[in-house]
Amino acid sequence: MSEIDLFRQMATYNQWINESLYEVSGRLDPVELARDRGAFFGSVLGTLNHIVVGDTLWLKRFATHPSGTDSLRAVAALPVPVSLDQILFEDFGELHEHRRWLDDQIIEWVHGLEESDVDQVLAYRNSKGNPFRKRFSHLILHFFNHQTHHRGQVSTLLSQAGEDVGVTDLLALIPDES
């Protein structure tokens, strides 16, 4: 499997598991969604917002790469989040709608990538302004891994709230081979 195929599979998984987690999260009332459960970002709502913040920051950086200037134009136009714990959306319905839109942007962007794109170096600054130059493919891998890390926290928080998340494994999307 090529790196591009892997990233496309991860984008599809990302969209699928996000929709599943948002469906289950939507069963909680607003008080339970916002209840601080001791996670890095407090609540289910805080953690879901953090994933959107992280995705936005990374996609805005990726939009500066020649492969992303067109496909990520709409994301590049978003305001820069001010902190990693920023609550971009207090309203869960608005957050869910934005998540769906963001996942569509990710799918479109990844499907436009070519192998030659991911072999390049991306120069960017982190949220503290520190400069970095890293291999683009490694940054994309980090992007998807970051989402997975925090979705695992959301799964735990939902379980603590008495909600069954069901299957969350990438394995569910990997086809059988003949």
PDB file of C-alpha atoms in Angstrom:
ATOM      1  CA  MET A   1       0.000   0.000   0.000  1.00  0.00           C
ATOM      2  CA  SER A   2       1.341   3.423  -0.894  1.00  0.00           C
ATOM      3  CA  GLU A   3       1.418   6.300   1.568  1.00  0.00           C
ATOM      4  CA  ILE A   4      -1.290   8.036  -0.453  1.00  0.00           C
ATOM      5  CA  ASP A   5      -3.529   4.960  -0.253  1.00  0.00           C
ATOM      6  CA  LEU A   6      -2.895   4.803   3.499  1.00  0.00           C
ATOM      7  CA  PHE A   7      -3.827   8.470   3.922  1.00  0.00           C
ATOM      8  CA  ARG A   8      -6.983   7.969   1.858  1.00  0.00           C
ATOM      9  CA  GLN A   9      -7.932   5.026   4.040  1.00  0.00           C
ATOM     10  CA  MET A  10      -7.258   7.082   7.166  1.00  0.00           C
ATOM     11  CA  ALA A  11      -9.421   9.934   5.840  1.00  0.00           C
ATOM     12  CA  THR A  12     -12.262   7.499   5.182  1.00  0.00           C
ATOM     13  CA  TYR A  13     -11.829   5.977   8.643  1.00  0.00           C
ATOM     14  CA  ASN A  14     -11.693   9.453  10.173  1.00  0.00           C
ATOM     15  CA  GLN A  15     -15.015  10.388   8.581  1.00  0.00           C
ATOM     16  CA  TRP A  16     -16.657   7.084   9.523  1.00  0.00           C
ATOM     17  CA  ILE A  17     -15.558   7.041  13.164  1.00  0.00           C
ATOM     18  CA  ASN A  18     -16.301  10.728  13.672  1.00  0.00           C
ATOM     19  CA  GLU A  19     -19.850  10.221  12.474  1.00  0.00           C
ATOM     20  CA  SER A  20     -20.217   7.248  14.802  1.00  0.00           C
ATOM     21  CA  LEU A  21     -18.835   9.125  17.837  1.00  0.00           C
ATOM     22  CA  TYR A  22     -20.977  12.172  17.127  1.00  0.00           C
ATOM     23  CA  GLU A  23     -24.071   9.995  16.813  1.00  0.00           C
ATOM     24  CA  VAL A  24     -23.401   8.453  20.231  1.00  0.00           C
ATOM     25  CA  SER A  25     -22.371  11.811  21.742  1.00  0.00           C
ATOM     26  CA  GLY A  26     -25.642  13.290  20.508  1.00  0.00           C
ATOM     27  CA  ARG A  27     -27.513  10.973  22.904  1.00  0.00           C
ATOM     28  CA  LEU A  28     -26.124  12.963  25.838  1.00  0.00           C
ATOM     29  CA  ASP A  29     -27.938  16.061  26.988  1.00  0.00           C
ATOM     30  CA  PRO A  30     -25.986  19.339  26.912  1.00  0.00           C
ATOM     31  CA  VAL A  31     -25.100  19.159  30.613  1.00  0.00           C
ATOM     32  CA  GLU A  32     -23.618  15.663  30.232  1.00  0.00           C
ATOM     33  CA  LEU A  33     -21.782  16.651  27.040  1.00  0.00           C
ATOM     34  CA  ALA A  34     -20.096  19.521  28.875  1.00  0.00           C
ATOM     35  CA  ARG A  35     -19.519  17.668  32.187  1.00  0.00           C
ATOM     36  CA  ASP A  36     -15.857  17.731  33.165  1.00  0.00           C
ATOM     37  CA  ARG A  37     -14.835  14.103  33.351  1.00  0.00           C
ATOM     38  CA  GLY A  38     -11.141  14.682  34.027  1.00  0.00           C
ATOM     39  CA  ALA A  39      -9.871  14.223  30.462  1.00  0.00           C
ATOM     40  CA  PHE A  40      -7.148  16.413  28.929  1.00  0.00           C
ATOM     41  CA  PHE A  41      -9.856  18.710  27.576  1.00  0.00           C
ATOM     42  CA  GLY A  42     -12.374  18.057  30.331  1.00  0.00           C
ATOM     43  CA  SER A  43     -15.549  16.904  28.680  1.00  0.00           C
ATOM     44  CA  VAL A  44     -16.842  15.116  25.610  1.00  0.00           C
ATOM     45  CA  LEU A  45     -17.681  18.532  24.153  1.00  0.00           C
ATOM     46  CA  GLY A  46     -14.263  19.942  25.069  1.00  0.00           C
ATOM     47  CA  THR A  47     -12.434  16.985  23.548  1.00  0.00           C
ATOM     48  CA  LEU A  48     -14.475  17.033  20.343  1.00  0.00           C
ATOM     49  CA  ASN A  49     -13.794  20.765  20.061  1.00  0.00           C
ATOM     50  CA  HIS A  50     -10.075  20.138  20.619  1.00  0.00           C
ATOM     51  CA  ILE A  51      -9.978  17.651  17.746  1.00  0.00           C
ATOM     52  CA  VAL A  52     -11.564  20.304  15.501  1.00  0.00           C
ATOM     53  CA  VAL A  53      -9.055  22.888  16.762  1.00  0.00           C
ATOM     54  CA  GLY A  54      -6.148  20.530  16.041  1.00  0.00           C
ATOM     55  CA  ASP A  55      -7.503  19.606  12.629  1.00  0.00           C
ATOM     56  CA  THR A  56      -8.005  23.271  11.774  1.00  0.00           C
ATOM     57  CA  LEU A  57      -4.488  24.244  12.820  1.00  0.00           C
ATOM     58  CA  TRP A  58      -2.901  21.411  10.847  1.00  0.00           C
ATOM     59  CA  LEU A  59      -5.070  21.848   7.768  1.00  0.00           C
ATOM     60  CA  LYS A  60      -4.290  25.566   7.704  1.00  0.00           C
ATOM     61  CA  ARG A  61      -0.592  24.626   7.727  1.00  0.00           C
ATOM     62  CA  PHE A  62      -1.174  21.996   5.047  1.00  0.00           C
ATOM     63  CA  ALA A  63      -2.932  24.644   2.949  1.00  0.00           C
ATOM     64  CA  THR A  64       0.434  26.403   2.578  1.00  0.00           C
ATOM     65  CA  HIS A  65       1.840  23.315   0.837  1.00  0.00           C
ATOM     66  CA  PRO A  66       1.488  23.485  -2.970  1.00  0.00           C
ATOM     67  CA  SER A  67      -0.765  20.395  -2.904  1.00  0.00           C
ATOM     68  CA  GLY A  68      -3.256  22.078  -0.568  1.00  0.00           C
ATOM     69  CA  THR A  69      -3.548  25.637  -1.803  1.00  0.00           C
ATOM     70  CA  ASP A  70      -6.679  24.930  -3.866  1.00  0.00           C
ATOM     71  CA  SER A  71      -8.283  21.991  -2.058  1.00  0.00           C
ATOM     72  CA  LEU A  72      -7.876  23.548   1.391  1.00  0.00           C
ATOM     73  CA  ARG A  73      -8.764  27.117   0.417  1.00  0.00           C
ATOM     74  CA  ALA A  74     -11.986  27.086   2.499  1.00  0.00           C
ATOM     75  CA  VAL A  75     -10.135  25.764   5.558  1.00  0.00           C
ATOM     76  CA  ALA A  76      -7.358  28.320   5.083  1.00  0.00           C
ATOM     77  CA  ALA A  77     -10.008  31.048   5.313  1.00  0.00           C
ATOM     78  CA  LEU A  78     -11.136  29.892   8.786  1.00  0.00           C
ATOM     79  CA  PRO A  79     -10.037  31.966  11.780  1.00  0.00           C
ATOM     80  CA  VAL A  80      -6.942  30.639  13.558  1.00  0.00           C
ATOM     81  CA  PRO A  81      -7.945  29.035  16.868  1.00  0.00           C
ATOM     82  CA  VAL A  82      -6.499  30.987  19.801  1.00  0.00           C
ATOM     83  CA  SER A  83      -5.783  27.998  22.045  1.00  0.00           C
ATOM     84  CA  LEU A  84      -5.801  24.218  21.987  1.00  0.00           C
ATOM     85  CA  ASP A  85      -8.650  24.141  24.502  1.00  0.00           C
ATOM     86  CA  GLN A  86     -10.784  26.722  22.706  1.00  0.00           C
ATOM     87  CA  ILE A  87     -14.452  25.847  22.532  1.00  0.00           C
ATOM     88  CA  LEU A  88     -15.218  26.738  18.933  1.00  0.00           C
ATOM     89  CA  PHE A  89     -18.812  25.503  19.211  1.00  0.00           C
ATOM     90  CA  GLU A  90     -20.834  25.432  22.444  1.00  0.00           C
ATOM     91  CA  ASP A  91     -23.781  24.076  20.468  1.00  0.00           C
ATOM     92  CA  PHE A  92     -23.302  20.382  19.732  1.00  0.00           C
ATOM     93  CA  GLY A  93     -25.389  20.518  16.552  1.00  0.00           C
ATOM     94  CA  GLU A  94     -23.209  23.284  15.127  1.00  0.00           C
ATOM     95  CA  LEU A  95     -20.071  21.377  16.135  1.00  0.00           C
ATOM     96  CA  HIS A  96     -21.391  18.232  14.429  1.00  0.00           C
ATOM     97  CA  GLU A  97     -22.252  20.145  11.270  1.00  0.00           C
ATOM     98  CA  HIS A  98     -18.763  21.697  11.197  1.00  0.00           C
ATOM     99  CA  ARG A  99     -17.148  18.294  11.828  1.00  0.00           C
ATOM    100  CA  ARG A 100     -18.970  16.847   8.814  1.00  0.00           C
ATOM    101  CA  TRP A 101     -17.835  19.775   6.675  1.00  0.00           C
ATOM    102  CA  LEU A 102     -14.254  19.438   7.899  1.00  0.00           C
ATOM    103  CA  ASP A 103     -14.229  15.699   7.197  1.00  0.00           C
ATOM    104  CA  ASP A 104     -15.435  16.401   3.644  1.00  0.00           C
ATOM    105  CA  GLN A 105     -12.571  18.886   3.245  1.00  0.00           C
ATOM    106  CA  ILE A 106     -10.082  16.271   4.470  1.00  0.00           C
ATOM    107  CA  ILE A 107     -11.421  13.636   2.047  1.00  0.00           C
ATOM    108  CA  GLU A 108     -11.239  16.048  -0.889  1.00  0.00           C
ATOM    109  CA  TRP A 109      -7.727  17.182   0.030  1.00  0.00           C
ATOM    110  CA  VAL A 110      -6.322  13.671   0.539  1.00  0.00           C
ATOM    111  CA  HIS A 111      -7.816  12.422  -2.715  1.00  0.00           C
ATOM    112  CA  GLY A 112      -5.947  15.181  -4.535  1.00  0.00           C
ATOM    113  CA  LEU A 113      -2.555  14.232  -3.073  1.00  0.00           C
ATOM    114  CA  GLU A 114       0.106  12.575  -5.175  1.00  0.00           C
ATOM    115  CA  GLU A 115       3.143  10.598  -4.050  1.00  0.00           C
ATOM    116  CA  SER A 116       5.458  13.440  -5.057  1.00  0.00           C
ATOM    117  CA  ASP A 117       3.545  15.795  -2.732  1.00  0.00           C
ATOM    118  CA  VAL A 118       4.150  13.820   0.432  1.00  0.00           C
ATOM    119  CA  ASP A 119       7.886  13.445  -0.146  1.00  0.00           C
ATOM    120  CA  GLN A 120       8.410  17.179   0.293  1.00  0.00           C
ATOM    121  CA  VAL A 121       9.261  19.142   3.427  1.00  0.00           C
ATOM    122  CA  LEU A 122       6.712  21.492   4.953  1.00  0.00           C
ATOM    123  CA  ALA A 123       7.928  24.592   6.753  1.00  0.00           C
ATOM    124  CA  TYR A 124       5.488  25.853   9.375  1.00  0.00           C
ATOM    125  CA  ARG A 125       5.233  27.497  12.754  1.00  0.00           C
ATOM    126  CA  ASN A 126       3.515  25.948  15.745  1.00  0.00           C
ATOM    127  CA  SER A 127       0.994  27.807  17.885  1.00  0.00           C
ATOM    128  CA  LYS A 128       3.852  29.315  19.928  1.00  0.00           C
ATOM    129  CA  GLY A 129       5.497  30.660  16.762  1.00  0.00           C
ATOM    130  CA  ASN A 130       8.409  28.199  16.752  1.00  0.00           C
ATOM    131  CA  PRO A 131       9.594  27.301  13.237  1.00  0.00           C
ATOM    132  CA  PHE A 132       9.780  23.699  12.009  1.00  0.00           C
ATOM    133  CA  ARG A 133      10.608  21.908   8.780  1.00  0.00           C
ATOM    134  CA  LYS A 134       9.329  18.343   8.637  1.00  0.00           C
ATOM    135  CA  ARG A 135       8.611  15.718   6.038  1.00  0.00           C
ATOM    136  CA  PHE A 136       5.051  16.258   4.835  1.00  0.00           C
ATOM    137  CA  SER A 137       4.115  12.559   4.951  1.00  0.00           C
ATOM    138  CA  HIS A 138       5.139  12.384   8.618  1.00  0.00           C
ATOM    139  CA  LEU A 139       3.014  15.429   9.422  1.00  0.00           C
ATOM    140  CA  ILE A 140       0.004  13.883   7.700  1.00  0.00           C
ATOM    141  CA  LEU A 141       0.543  10.707   9.715  1.00  0.00           C
ATOM    142  CA  HIS A 142       0.709  12.800  12.898  1.00  0.00           C
ATOM    143  CA  PHE A 143      -2.494  14.605  11.859  1.00  0.00           C
ATOM    144  CA  PHE A 144      -4.438  11.332  11.662  1.00  0.00           C
ATOM    145  CA  ASN A 145      -2.770   9.884  14.764  1.00  0.00           C
ATOM    146  CA  HIS A 146      -3.707  12.978  16.805  1.00  0.00           C
ATOM    147  CA  GLN A 147      -7.349  12.493  15.902  1.00  0.00           C
ATOM    148  CA  THR A 148      -7.218   8.817  16.836  1.00  0.00           C
ATOM    149  CA  HIS A 149      -5.577   9.580  20.179  1.00  0.00           C
ATOM    150  CA  HIS A 150      -8.284  12.015  21.242  1.00  0.00           C
ATOM    151  CA  ARG A 151     -11.156   9.964  19.814  1.00  0.00           C
ATOM    152  CA  GLY A 152      -9.977   7.192  22.132  1.00  0.00           C
ATOM    153  CA  GLN A 153     -10.471   9.624  24.998  1.00  0.00           C
ATOM    154  CA  VAL A 154     -13.958  10.474  23.722  1.00  0.00           C
ATOM    155  CA  SER A 155     -14.782   6.762  23.596  1.00  0.00           C
ATOM    156  CA  THR A 156     -13.733   6.409  27.230  1.00  0.00           C
ATOM    157  CA  LEU A 157     -15.710   9.482  28.282  1.00  0.00           C
ATOM    158  CA  LEU A 158     -18.803   8.190  26.518  1.00  0.00           C
ATOM    159  CA  SER A 159     -18.373   4.801  28.174  1.00  0.00           C
ATOM    160  CA  GLN A 160     -18.127   6.553  31.551  1.00  0.00           C
ATOM    161  CA  ALA A 161     -21.388   8.308  30.688  1.00  0.00           C
ATOM    162  CA  GLY A 162     -23.041   4.941  30.060  1.00  0.00           C
ATOM    163  CA  GLU A 163     -23.014   5.080  26.257  1.00  0.00           C
ATOM    164  CA  ASP A 164     -21.829   2.148  24.142  1.00  0.00           C
ATOM    165  CA  VAL A 165     -19.683   3.394  21.274  1.00  0.00           C
ATOM    166  CA  GLY A 166     -19.543   0.053  19.488  1.00  0.00           C
ATOM    167  CA  VAL A 167     -16.778  -0.876  17.072  1.00  0.00           C
ATOM    168  CA  THR A 168     -14.149   1.836  16.670  1.00  0.00           C
ATOM    169  CA  ASP A 169     -11.323  -0.120  15.084  1.00  0.00           C
ATOM    170  CA  LEU A 170      -9.875   0.728  11.692  1.00  0.00           C
ATOM    171  CA  LEU A 171     -10.004  -3.017  11.137  1.00  0.00           C
ATOM    172  CA  ALA A 172     -13.759  -2.684  10.513  1.00  0.00           C
ATOM    173  CA  LEU A 173     -12.981  -0.814   7.279  1.00  0.00           C
ATOM    174  CA  ILE A 174     -10.134  -2.991   6.029  1.00  0.00           C
ATOM    175  CA  PRO A 175     -11.520  -5.275   3.323  1.00  0.00           C
ATOM    176  CA  ASP A 176     -10.901  -8.997   3.282  1.00  0.00           C
ATOM    177  CA  GLU A 177      -8.478 -10.152   0.615  1.00  0.00           C
ATOM    178  CA  SER A 178      -9.103 -13.144  -1.583  1.00  0.00           C
TER     179      SER A 178
END
